[in-house]
Amino acid sequence: MSAKWIWYPGDFELYHSMLLHSRRTEYDHDYPAMWHVSRPEYMCRFLRVLDLKEPVTAFVHARGKGFVRIGEKGFLGGLNQEITFPAGHYEVEVAVLNIETFPAIFCDVPEVATGEGWMADLSDLRQKSVGCEPAFTHPDDDPAIFPFAYQALTPVSVETLDGGVLYDFGRESFGPVKLVMRKEMGEIGIFYGESREEALDTEFTMIRERICAEDGEHLFPARAFRYIYLTAEKGTPELTAELEYLPIEDKASFRCEDERIESIWDICTRTFHLNSREFFLDGIKRDRWVWSGDAYQSYMIDRYLYMEPQIIKRTIRALLNRPPYKRHINTINDYSAYMFLGVYEYYFATGDRAFVASIWETLKELYGFIVSRLDPETGYVIQQPGDWIFIDWHGAFDREGPFCAEQLLLHSVYRTMEALSELMGEEGDYQARAEALHSRIMRDFWDEEQGAFIDSFVSGRRNVTRHAGIFAILYDFVDEKKQKLLLEHVLLNDEIPEITTPYFKLFELLAIAKLGRMELVQDYIDSYWGGMLDHGATSAWEEYIPSRQGIEHYEMYGDKYGCSLCHAWGSGPILLLGKYCAGVQPTAVGTASFEVRPDPGRYTQFDAVVPIGTGTVSVHYTRDQLCVRTDVPGGTLKFGGREAPIPVGETLTWSLDS
């Protein structure tokens, strides 16, 4: 195994989270995150037991200052220099102080190479396995600089308008812009637009830069754009732009006879790539923050596009911050709950117990915080000072008193904590809490006459929205009979207020697909995401309301161009088509077993490739034939009442009745 730069676990993620959450700007103003962001540690001890038959000389690289020693007094020397490690069996300590970024060390001599075998502590004698990333394996690497890749961008058109120049790069992008200018050009303005209208509407362009020209080059921070409008008092600077990205390879694909699906798939994958960075972002233009609800959906989509665990783990660590907790993650009650669901689902898909163990104590502290803020009489989640009861951007909720959807998420927290504590060899009262909460929810929120969950029992309105029913189906809170009632009385009921955000619409479509109505999901993908295409989308939007016209589509949060036109939660079709249309799902921890249960819906043919474990599954379907092939063991094909194991490396072909 090659040597890696190592650091105290979580420091890398916290440092880059700190930078990320300080970068947002709007209308010429800085806009740092509205929640607590933890700092990395300043001082760290790195420790490893060595067993050397003869002395070894190695260069110890470090980000910071400090020393190498054996025992209490056995100083071997300083850092960023050669050190001779004597023969013998002993524990070596490397102490590093770094007040600018975070302590990190690297040594590539095999006998003392840095990597997963090292431990770290904060001089508190609580040793933990070190943190490291696969990208940092060279002495010249700097973990404080995130390893993005870059690609030159060429505009598809350049147009002179109203004394400025409009560059159209053809599709949504994210990256730095460089100008070559002369001092006499005076004030220069750059106006970034996800749409043409936004770039040209300089009074209301959300992301913009203004500088006084100097002779030479100026590099601007990475921003989101499709269009850039450039102005100068005199002359025109030379503008170049680059795409800044993570080089993650797609493992999935999906094609069918519906030609729009190929375009929809492409805008969804492009959206997801652009928002897959240090962590999973919400969107690349406005917030560029890490939101736990958005990230939870991204974890699921990741597993059906990349199956790339590193970015999931980085995002989880960044969101967890460091205890003690004084407010919920992102200040949102439901976003704390999604953390537990995300961790367990990651573990189930990968079998990565070591990662769960590395964050277990922090998870327990977050769980303790959640429980400490419950209503002491009912055990329900209630509004406490500083809380944001969100669930969705939806105007029809009845939020008076305990809100049903929040209680269903709390029930899922109890269930996942039961599973995780068993994994960690610990006991708790999680199952008892889950059972008691289940009884209370069914007593207080289930409306037999409506065949649905009401939002609140306090107001007396008996108001029904879709969200609680969706959670009840997705997380098996109710039995199959009640799930079908919820499908009929709520999800397929046009009198229940519609969901407009792709965020919660994804949860709803997952619930509909789970209950075998794939054709409805396909129709919605065509109309909703296809509607974005009809309006010129090159990436998936934060919100799409079909009744809007023209630039009305760009308004959100009271801002003329506040709607993000590249939002990760808009990438849901990747998950829907892989998980339910192709039908690929793990059925045991670590994908030791999995099933392929295709649901073609209204498609008469499709070809899909879906990641599973360390490999992929290919599914080819026509009305006459079903062919499945995989390069990992444990698969079972289920279709039309038939079932058979899928041989590794061979194509399993079934003839189908026409």
XYZ file of C-alpha atoms in Angstrom:
658
model
C 0.000 0.000 0.000
C 1.377 3.415 -0.993
C 2.098 6.051 1.626
C -0.488 8.785 2.235
C -0.599 12.116 3.963
C -2.322 11.631 7.329
C -4.127 13.931 9.756
C -6.371 13.787 12.812
C -9.661 12.191 11.698
C -12.090 14.829 10.497
C -9.587 17.687 10.276
C -9.373 17.558 6.480
C -13.149 17.676 6.134
C -13.602 20.404 8.749
C -10.924 22.591 7.189
C -12.406 22.383 3.707
C -15.916 22.781 5.108
C -14.776 25.939 6.878
C -13.441 27.316 3.586
C -16.468 26.224 1.599
C -19.023 27.746 3.953
C -17.215 31.095 3.861
C -17.290 31.495 0.046
C -20.912 32.354 -0.668
C -21.559 35.827 -2.029
C -24.720 37.583 -3.190
C -25.094 41.047 -4.678
C -21.472 41.991 -3.888
C -21.732 40.879 -0.242
C -20.190 37.955 1.614
C -22.757 35.525 3.011
C -21.193 32.950 5.380
C -23.202 29.947 6.578
C -25.934 30.500 9.166
C -24.847 27.583 11.372
C -21.814 26.645 13.434
C -18.868 25.327 11.441
C -16.174 23.618 13.513
C -12.459 24.284 13.058
C -9.827 21.573 12.738
C -7.457 20.944 15.608
C -4.248 22.972 15.916
C -2.102 20.324 17.604
C -1.936 16.608 16.966
C 0.246 13.651 17.936
C 0.751 10.910 15.356
C 1.764 7.550 16.783
C 2.849 4.170 15.484
C 4.615 1.133 16.913
C 7.758 0.319 14.919
C 9.695 -2.931 14.883
C 12.940 -2.248 13.001
C 15.718 -4.788 12.626
C 18.140 -2.041 11.648
C 18.124 1.767 11.605
C 16.050 3.479 8.907
C 16.579 7.023 7.629
C 13.555 8.781 6.201
C 12.448 12.311 5.367
C 9.436 13.293 7.505
C 7.314 15.825 5.637
C 4.883 17.903 7.651
C 2.347 20.691 7.331
C 3.246 22.472 10.533
C 6.118 22.452 13.015
C 7.064 20.013 15.720
C 9.272 17.039 16.479
C 9.806 13.287 16.316
C 10.625 11.376 19.482
C 10.635 8.000 21.211
C 9.248 7.812 24.730
C 9.574 10.724 27.126
C 13.048 11.983 26.191
C 14.112 10.236 23.028
C 14.039 13.180 20.620
C 15.066 12.159 17.113
C 14.766 15.570 15.456
C 12.476 18.109 13.875
C 10.123 17.963 10.916
C 10.661 18.492 7.194
C 14.065 16.897 7.440
C 15.668 13.471 7.470
C 15.233 11.433 10.640
C 17.103 8.261 11.557
C 14.824 5.793 13.326
C 16.907 3.409 15.459
C 16.565 -0.362 15.396
C 14.203 -1.868 17.965
C 10.593 -2.249 18.993
C 9.078 1.021 20.231
C 6.349 3.604 19.736
C 7.284 6.674 17.731
C 5.517 9.992 18.255
C 5.349 12.813 15.717
C 3.943 15.996 17.276
C 2.726 18.702 14.883
C 1.379 22.208 15.478
C -0.333 24.075 12.631
C -2.420 27.155 13.378
C -2.963 28.072 9.706
C -4.564 24.921 8.260
C -4.281 21.601 10.127
C -1.470 19.250 11.206
C -0.503 16.564 8.674
C 2.551 14.385 7.997
C 3.892 12.199 5.200
C 6.704 9.673 4.937
C 7.115 7.266 2.030
C 9.942 5.022 3.282
C 8.190 1.610 3.526
C 9.326 0.700 7.047
C 7.810 3.865 8.546
C 5.379 4.897 5.784
C 2.394 6.980 6.848
C -1.053 5.569 6.208
C -3.964 3.784 7.852
C -1.711 1.950 10.320
C -0.953 5.156 12.239
C -2.980 6.521 15.148
C -3.565 10.096 16.287
C -4.627 11.888 19.440
C -4.903 15.409 20.811
C -2.553 14.737 23.715
C -5.646 13.432 25.510
C -4.574 9.752 25.253
C -7.727 8.985 23.212
C -6.122 7.486 20.160
C -8.053 7.260 16.903
C -7.252 5.905 13.466
C -5.819 8.697 11.327
C -7.634 10.358 8.463
C -6.327 10.206 4.903
C -7.518 10.583 1.317
C -6.436 8.563 -1.751
C -5.499 11.747 -3.634
C -2.616 12.718 -1.316
C 0.220 10.262 -1.953
C 3.175 12.480 -2.920
C 5.535 14.543 -0.733
C 4.643 17.730 -2.626
C 0.895 17.308 -2.095
C -0.771 19.756 0.251
C -3.955 18.496 1.948
C -5.011 22.106 2.501
C -5.462 22.432 -1.291
C -8.349 20.373 -2.586
C -7.262 18.352 -5.656
C -9.660 19.563 -8.349
C -9.050 18.988 -12.037
C -9.363 21.754 -14.657
C -10.438 21.927 -18.281
C -10.436 24.934 -20.588
C -13.888 26.158 -21.611
C -14.646 27.660 -25.017
C -17.709 29.866 -25.505
C -20.151 28.777 -28.205
C -20.927 32.422 -28.950
C -19.577 35.885 -28.141
C -21.947 38.811 -28.586
C -21.472 42.566 -28.155
C -24.454 44.053 -26.316
C -25.141 47.415 -24.645
C -21.495 48.315 -24.357
C -20.463 44.926 -22.984
C -19.669 41.442 -24.228
C -21.864 38.403 -23.551
C -20.178 34.995 -23.539
C -22.352 31.910 -23.869
C -20.542 28.708 -22.859
C -23.401 26.522 -24.059
C -24.254 24.783 -20.827
C -24.037 25.130 -17.072
C -20.447 25.192 -15.767
C -18.448 26.036 -12.672
C -14.921 27.342 -12.504
C -12.515 30.280 -12.355
C -12.419 33.139 -14.873
C -9.243 34.974 -15.833
C -8.977 38.436 -17.361
C -6.017 39.994 -19.171
C -6.453 43.772 -18.949
C -4.877 47.195 -19.017
C -5.129 49.891 -16.366
C -6.838 52.394 -18.684
C -9.862 50.062 -18.993
C -11.143 51.515 -15.709
C -13.852 49.691 -13.757
C -14.546 46.191 -14.962
C -17.677 44.210 -14.173
C -18.311 40.482 -14.527
C -21.910 39.301 -14.266
C -22.444 35.558 -14.001
C -25.730 34.111 -15.224
C -27.200 30.651 -15.236
C -29.573 32.211 -17.755
C -29.012 34.825 -20.445
C -31.506 37.119 -18.729
C -29.663 36.996 -15.411
C -26.272 37.790 -16.916
C -27.629 40.836 -18.756
C -29.821 42.118 -15.904
C -26.835 43.640 -14.090
C -28.938 45.283 -11.347
C -30.272 41.912 -10.190
C -27.476 39.527 -11.165
C -26.864 37.600 -7.928
C -23.198 36.692 -8.508
C -20.999 39.478 -9.851
C -17.545 40.980 -9.531
C -16.336 44.555 -9.916
C -12.663 45.556 -9.949
C -10.504 48.488 -10.986
C -8.335 47.424 -13.888
C -4.601 46.965 -13.489
C -2.039 45.972 -16.073
C -1.746 42.211 -16.292
C -3.877 39.226 -15.315
C -6.562 38.806 -12.683
C -7.949 35.415 -11.638
C -11.447 35.402 -10.150
C -12.763 32.747 -7.738
C -14.637 29.797 -9.186
C -18.286 30.626 -9.873
C -21.312 29.016 -11.524
C -22.281 30.219 -14.984
C -23.494 29.419 -18.418
C -23.370 33.059 -19.490
C -20.852 35.758 -18.529
C -21.473 39.418 -19.297
C -18.273 41.479 -19.251
C -18.212 45.289 -19.091
C -15.382 47.836 -19.006
C -15.210 51.612 -19.119
C -12.832 51.503 -22.068
C -11.962 48.575 -24.310
C -12.543 44.887 -23.689
C -10.367 42.657 -21.498
C -9.435 39.203 -22.745
C -11.520 36.578 -20.924
C -10.815 32.871 -20.456
C -12.637 30.358 -18.270
C -12.044 26.869 -16.945
C -14.235 24.061 -15.660
C -13.256 23.060 -12.121
C -14.327 19.504 -11.308
C -13.667 16.178 -9.635
C -12.719 13.505 -12.181
C -15.253 10.895 -11.051
C -16.165 8.243 -13.592
C -19.802 7.357 -14.235
C -20.485 3.665 -13.765
C -24.157 3.945 -14.704
C -26.048 4.585 -17.918
C -29.655 4.394 -19.057
C -31.176 4.474 -22.532
C -34.646 3.563 -23.802
C -37.013 4.184 -26.725
C -38.118 7.479 -25.155
C -35.654 9.911 -26.744
C -36.248 12.532 -24.051
C -34.869 10.170 -21.408
C -31.382 10.374 -22.895
C -31.454 14.174 -22.628
C -32.979 14.054 -19.137
C -30.332 11.553 -18.006
C -27.613 13.801 -19.402
C -28.784 16.971 -17.611
C -29.167 15.014 -14.374
C -25.695 13.498 -14.536
C -24.180 16.861 -15.451
C -25.970 18.462 -12.513
C -24.732 15.788 -10.162
C -21.134 16.046 -11.354
C -21.113 19.815 -10.916
C -22.366 19.479 -7.336
C -19.970 16.647 -6.422
C -17.002 18.544 -5.072
C -15.231 18.579 -1.700
C -18.661 17.503 -0.494
C -22.109 17.193 -2.014
C -23.367 20.753 -2.488
C -26.970 21.874 -2.770
C -26.329 23.975 -5.865
C -23.334 25.620 -7.499
C -24.610 29.195 -7.880
C -26.233 30.578 -4.758
C -25.629 28.674 -1.532
C -22.813 26.290 -2.441
C -23.310 24.939 1.075
C -23.631 21.437 2.460
C -27.221 20.783 3.536
C -27.950 17.437 5.178
C -31.309 16.868 3.458
C -29.842 17.570 0.033
C -26.826 15.434 0.895
C -28.977 12.498 1.994
C -30.493 12.323 -1.476
C -27.043 12.735 -3.004
C -25.762 9.699 -1.089
C -28.503 7.631 -2.736
C -27.871 9.050 -6.197
C -24.111 8.530 -5.792
C -24.679 4.802 -5.312
C -26.599 4.644 -8.594
C -24.188 6.742 -10.664
C -20.622 6.549 -9.256
C -20.610 4.229 -6.245
C -17.915 6.584 -4.943
C -17.708 6.262 -1.118
C -15.084 8.934 -0.391
C -17.311 11.909 -1.131
C -20.122 10.405 0.967
C -17.793 9.971 3.934
C -16.346 13.475 3.538
C -19.833 14.978 3.446
C -20.982 13.084 6.535
C -17.923 14.194 8.511
C -18.357 17.802 7.418
C -22.026 17.847 8.432
C -21.368 16.221 11.805
C -18.905 18.947 12.756
C -17.583 18.334 16.280
C -19.716 18.118 19.431
C -21.092 19.416 21.711
C -24.276 20.134 19.781
C -26.256 23.260 20.549
C -28.429 23.326 17.421
C -29.536 20.814 14.821
C -27.487 20.140 11.692
C -28.066 23.151 9.418
C -30.416 24.272 12.271
C -33.080 21.891 10.832
C -34.628 19.108 12.918
C -35.275 16.796 9.987
C -31.736 17.324 8.670
C -30.325 15.876 11.893
C -32.568 12.829 11.388
C -31.346 12.302 7.817
C -27.818 11.917 9.179
C -28.708 8.609 10.810
C -30.543 7.316 7.757
C -27.633 8.298 5.535
C -25.012 6.612 7.711
C -26.951 3.355 7.994
C -27.786 3.190 4.284
C -24.133 3.865 3.453
C -23.102 1.022 5.754
C -25.710 -1.345 4.303
C -24.507 -0.653 0.760
C -20.759 -0.858 1.489
C -20.280 -2.885 4.672
C -17.833 -0.191 5.824
C -17.984 -0.820 9.563
C -14.691 1.009 10.131
C -16.228 4.287 9.002
C -19.247 3.847 11.277
C -16.896 3.080 14.165
C -14.894 6.243 13.439
C -17.961 8.488 13.851
C -19.943 6.409 16.354
C -19.243 8.527 19.434
C -20.224 11.663 17.522
C -23.418 10.035 16.282
C -24.344 9.155 19.845
C -23.823 12.762 20.907
C -26.076 13.960 18.083
C -28.679 11.377 19.074
C -28.493 12.564 22.685
C -29.051 16.132 21.531
C -32.131 15.120 19.531
C -33.632 13.234 22.467
C -32.882 16.085 24.878
C -35.144 18.404 22.866
C -38.193 16.161 22.635
C -41.423 17.034 24.413
C -40.976 15.425 27.858
C -44.660 14.470 28.059
C -45.306 13.038 24.594
C -41.809 12.172 23.361
C -42.564 14.048 20.137
C -40.315 16.372 18.160
C -41.561 19.882 18.859
C -40.442 23.379 17.933
C -37.708 24.491 20.325
C -35.869 27.853 20.304
C -33.457 27.898 17.377
C -35.129 24.998 15.534
C -36.275 25.021 11.931
C -39.084 22.533 11.285
C -38.634 22.323 7.520
C -39.561 19.048 5.747
C -40.204 20.922 2.462
C -40.970 24.283 0.876
C -44.735 23.754 1.084
C -47.461 26.232 1.945
C -50.229 23.792 2.903
C -48.729 22.306 6.085
C -50.553 22.524 9.410
C -47.609 23.030 11.776
C -49.565 23.727 14.953
C -48.168 21.427 17.617
C -46.108 18.297 16.856
C -45.791 17.785 13.085
C -46.395 14.219 11.888
C -43.627 13.966 9.293
C -41.045 14.880 11.937
C -42.267 12.098 14.217
C -41.923 9.549 11.419
C -38.320 10.614 10.911
C -37.724 10.313 14.660
C -39.061 6.761 14.490
C -36.521 6.033 11.728
C -33.752 7.481 13.901
C -34.637 5.047 16.687
C -34.649 2.125 14.260
C -31.312 3.017 12.680
C -29.730 3.591 16.081
C -30.883 0.141 17.102
C -29.173 -1.367 14.048
C -26.001 0.704 14.423
C -25.668 0.038 18.149
C -25.946 -3.698 17.474
C -23.233 -3.301 14.838
C -21.032 -1.545 17.416
C -21.710 -4.217 20.053
C -23.661 -1.887 22.331
C -27.140 -1.929 23.815
C -29.731 0.787 24.161
C -33.442 1.453 24.518
C -33.860 2.404 20.860
C -36.236 -0.423 19.916
C -38.469 0.216 22.918
C -38.562 3.907 22.030
C -39.466 3.074 18.429
C -42.327 0.809 19.450
C -43.745 3.323 21.925
C -43.496 6.152 19.382
C -45.171 4.018 16.719
C -48.170 3.465 18.973
C -48.465 7.169 19.798
C -48.232 8.238 16.154
C -50.930 5.792 15.071
C -53.152 6.977 17.934
C -52.674 10.702 17.355
C -52.027 11.129 13.621
C -53.674 8.271 11.731
C -57.097 9.222 10.355
C -59.006 6.050 9.514
C -61.741 7.883 7.640
C -59.296 9.660 5.335
C -56.951 6.661 5.110
C -54.056 9.031 5.741
C -51.829 10.709 8.309
C -52.835 14.213 9.361
C -50.211 16.924 9.844
C -51.309 17.871 13.364
C -53.823 16.685 15.933
C -53.616 19.929 17.928
C -55.388 22.320 15.567
C -58.398 20.112 14.915
C -58.178 20.765 11.164
C -57.322 17.123 10.303
C -55.189 18.499 7.458
C -53.567 15.964 5.108
C -50.491 16.645 3.023
C -48.374 14.109 1.165
C -45.160 14.120 3.176
C -46.000 11.957 6.184
C -47.568 9.321 3.941
C -44.460 9.252 1.789
C -42.211 8.615 4.800
C -44.604 5.947 6.097
C -44.255 4.074 2.791
C -40.521 4.565 2.252
C -39.500 3.547 5.769
C -42.103 0.781 6.238
C -43.769 2.528 9.137
C -47.082 0.913 8.178
C -47.923 -2.472 6.692
C -48.532 -3.165 3.013
C -52.299 -2.685 3.328
C -51.958 0.821 4.749
C -49.221 1.651 2.236
C -51.688 0.937 -0.561
C -54.287 3.084 1.189
C -51.794 5.940 1.340
C -51.011 5.501 -2.340
C -54.697 5.679 -3.281
C -55.917 8.303 -0.811
C -52.895 10.598 -0.772
C -50.259 10.142 -3.465
C -52.745 9.565 -6.311
C -55.287 12.048 -4.951
C -55.358 15.267 -6.965
C -57.137 17.059 -4.108
C -54.032 16.785 -1.914
C -51.753 19.794 -2.602
C -49.043 18.963 -5.111
C -45.307 18.914 -4.317
C -43.359 21.385 -6.475
C -39.705 20.875 -5.480
C -37.651 18.081 -7.079
C -36.369 17.536 -3.534
C -39.491 16.101 -1.977
C -40.887 14.992 -5.321
C -38.042 12.468 -5.399
C -39.221 10.975 -2.093
C -42.756 10.788 -3.494
C -41.663 9.156 -6.750
C -39.583 6.629 -4.814
C -42.667 5.724 -2.786
C -44.806 5.379 -5.925
C -42.163 3.232 -7.626
C -41.773 1.077 -4.511
C -45.480 0.243 -4.733
C -45.181 -0.865 -8.362
C -46.490 2.148 -10.298
C -43.410 2.763 -12.399
C -45.424 4.025 -15.358
C -46.570 7.005 -13.272
C -42.975 7.758 -12.346
C -41.920 7.606 -15.992
C -44.727 9.924 -17.045
C -43.702 12.414 -14.366
C -40.025 12.276 -15.358
C -41.086 13.043 -18.933
C -43.334 15.945 -17.998
C -41.371 17.492 -15.108
C -37.751 17.097 -16.156
C -38.795 17.212 -19.802
C -40.496 20.507 -19.019
C -37.168 21.890 -17.850
C -35.641 20.736 -21.152
C -38.395 22.541 -23.062
C -37.304 25.740 -21.328
C -33.674 25.254 -22.390
C -32.287 23.609 -19.236
C -28.757 22.241 -19.490
C -28.862 21.075 -15.858
C -31.633 20.207 -13.383
C -33.344 23.011 -11.486
C -34.041 23.547 -7.807
C -37.729 24.038 -8.552
C -39.880 23.839 -11.652
C -43.475 25.092 -11.683
C -45.003 24.286 -15.110
C -47.580 27.075 -14.936
C -44.891 29.759 -14.894
C -43.782 31.565 -18.028
C -40.487 33.051 -19.213
C -38.237 34.474 -16.532
C -40.846 33.655 -13.873
C -39.113 30.260 -13.710
C -35.978 31.904 -12.315
C -37.658 33.557 -9.285
C -37.390 31.982 -5.834
C -36.950 33.166 -2.223
C -38.101 36.636 -3.269
C -35.145 37.062 -5.650
C -35.661 37.611 -9.352
C -33.021 34.974 -10.143
C -33.041 33.106 -6.830
C -33.894 29.675 -8.251
C -30.817 27.528 -8.692
C -30.691 26.102 -12.221
C -28.156 23.453 -11.194
C -29.345 21.806 -7.990
C -28.221 18.366 -6.855
C -31.676 17.357 -5.644
C -32.859 17.693 -9.245
C -30.841 14.607 -10.246
C -33.418 12.139 -8.929
C -34.154 10.276 -12.207
C -30.721 8.628 -11.926
C -31.848 6.932 -8.724
C -35.396 6.185 -9.878
C -34.340 4.523 -13.125
C -31.506 2.499 -11.602
C -33.257 1.371 -8.439
C -36.745 0.674 -9.752
C -36.845 0.563 -13.562
C -33.648 -1.516 -13.825
C -34.549 -2.847 -10.369
C -31.064 -3.180 -8.862
C -30.985 -3.158 -5.048
C -28.693 -4.672 -2.381
C -30.413 -7.178 -0.095
C -27.593 -7.797 2.402
C -24.935 -5.698 4.101
C -22.041 -4.814 1.823
C -24.015 -6.046 -1.180
C -23.181 -9.622 -0.242
C -26.432 -10.326 -2.046
C -28.546 -8.207 -4.335
C -31.582 -8.520 -6.528
C -32.387 -7.365 -10.023
C -36.153 -6.906 -10.238
C -36.844 -4.822 -13.365
C -40.045 -2.809 -13.656
C -40.149 -1.563 -17.253
C -43.418 0.308 -16.726
C -44.431 1.750 -20.078
C -40.990 1.293 -21.687
C -40.949 -1.385 -24.387
C -37.160 -1.584 -24.280
C -34.304 -0.186 -22.206
C -30.605 -0.715 -21.586
C -29.212 0.082 -18.151
C -25.901 -0.247 -16.379
C -26.092 0.132 -12.589
C -23.248 0.089 -10.007
C -23.453 -2.610 -7.379
C -20.755 -3.251 -4.778
C -17.386 -3.119 -6.540
C -18.887 -3.883 -9.951
C -21.888 -3.276 -12.163
C -25.055 -4.933 -13.420
C -26.185 -4.626 -17.044
C -29.883 -5.004 -17.796
C -31.242 -5.267 -21.346
C -35.018 -5.458 -21.700
C -37.372 -5.788 -24.652
C -40.918 -7.103 -24.817
C -39.468 -10.436 -25.965
C -36.277 -10.798 -23.955
C -34.559 -9.929 -20.678
C -30.755 -10.177 -20.455
C -28.791 -9.535 -17.250
C -25.037 -9.675 -16.721
C -22.888 -8.824 -13.676
C -19.259 -9.038 -12.608
C -19.977 -9.456 -8.874
C -21.441 -12.479 -7.070
C -24.657 -12.688 -5.064
C -27.199 -11.510 -7.616
C -30.703 -12.889 -8.129
C -32.936 -12.021 -11.086
C -36.655 -11.734 -10.310
C -39.209 -10.980 -13.004
C -42.697 -12.119 -13.955
C -42.924 -14.638 -11.135
C -39.635 -16.264 -12.094
C -36.414 -16.232 -10.065
C -32.852 -17.401 -10.741
C -29.288 -16.685 -9.567
C -27.205 -14.506 -11.893
C -23.891 -16.199 -12.810
C -20.822 -13.974 -12.564
C -19.391 -12.993 -15.925
C -22.139 -14.683 -17.929
C -25.319 -13.315 -19.474
C -28.534 -14.691 -18.039
C -31.153 -14.538 -20.804
C -34.871 -15.095 -20.407
C -37.357 -15.231 -23.252
C -40.522 -13.321 -22.411
C -44.082 -13.836 -23.590
C -45.095 -11.211 -26.107
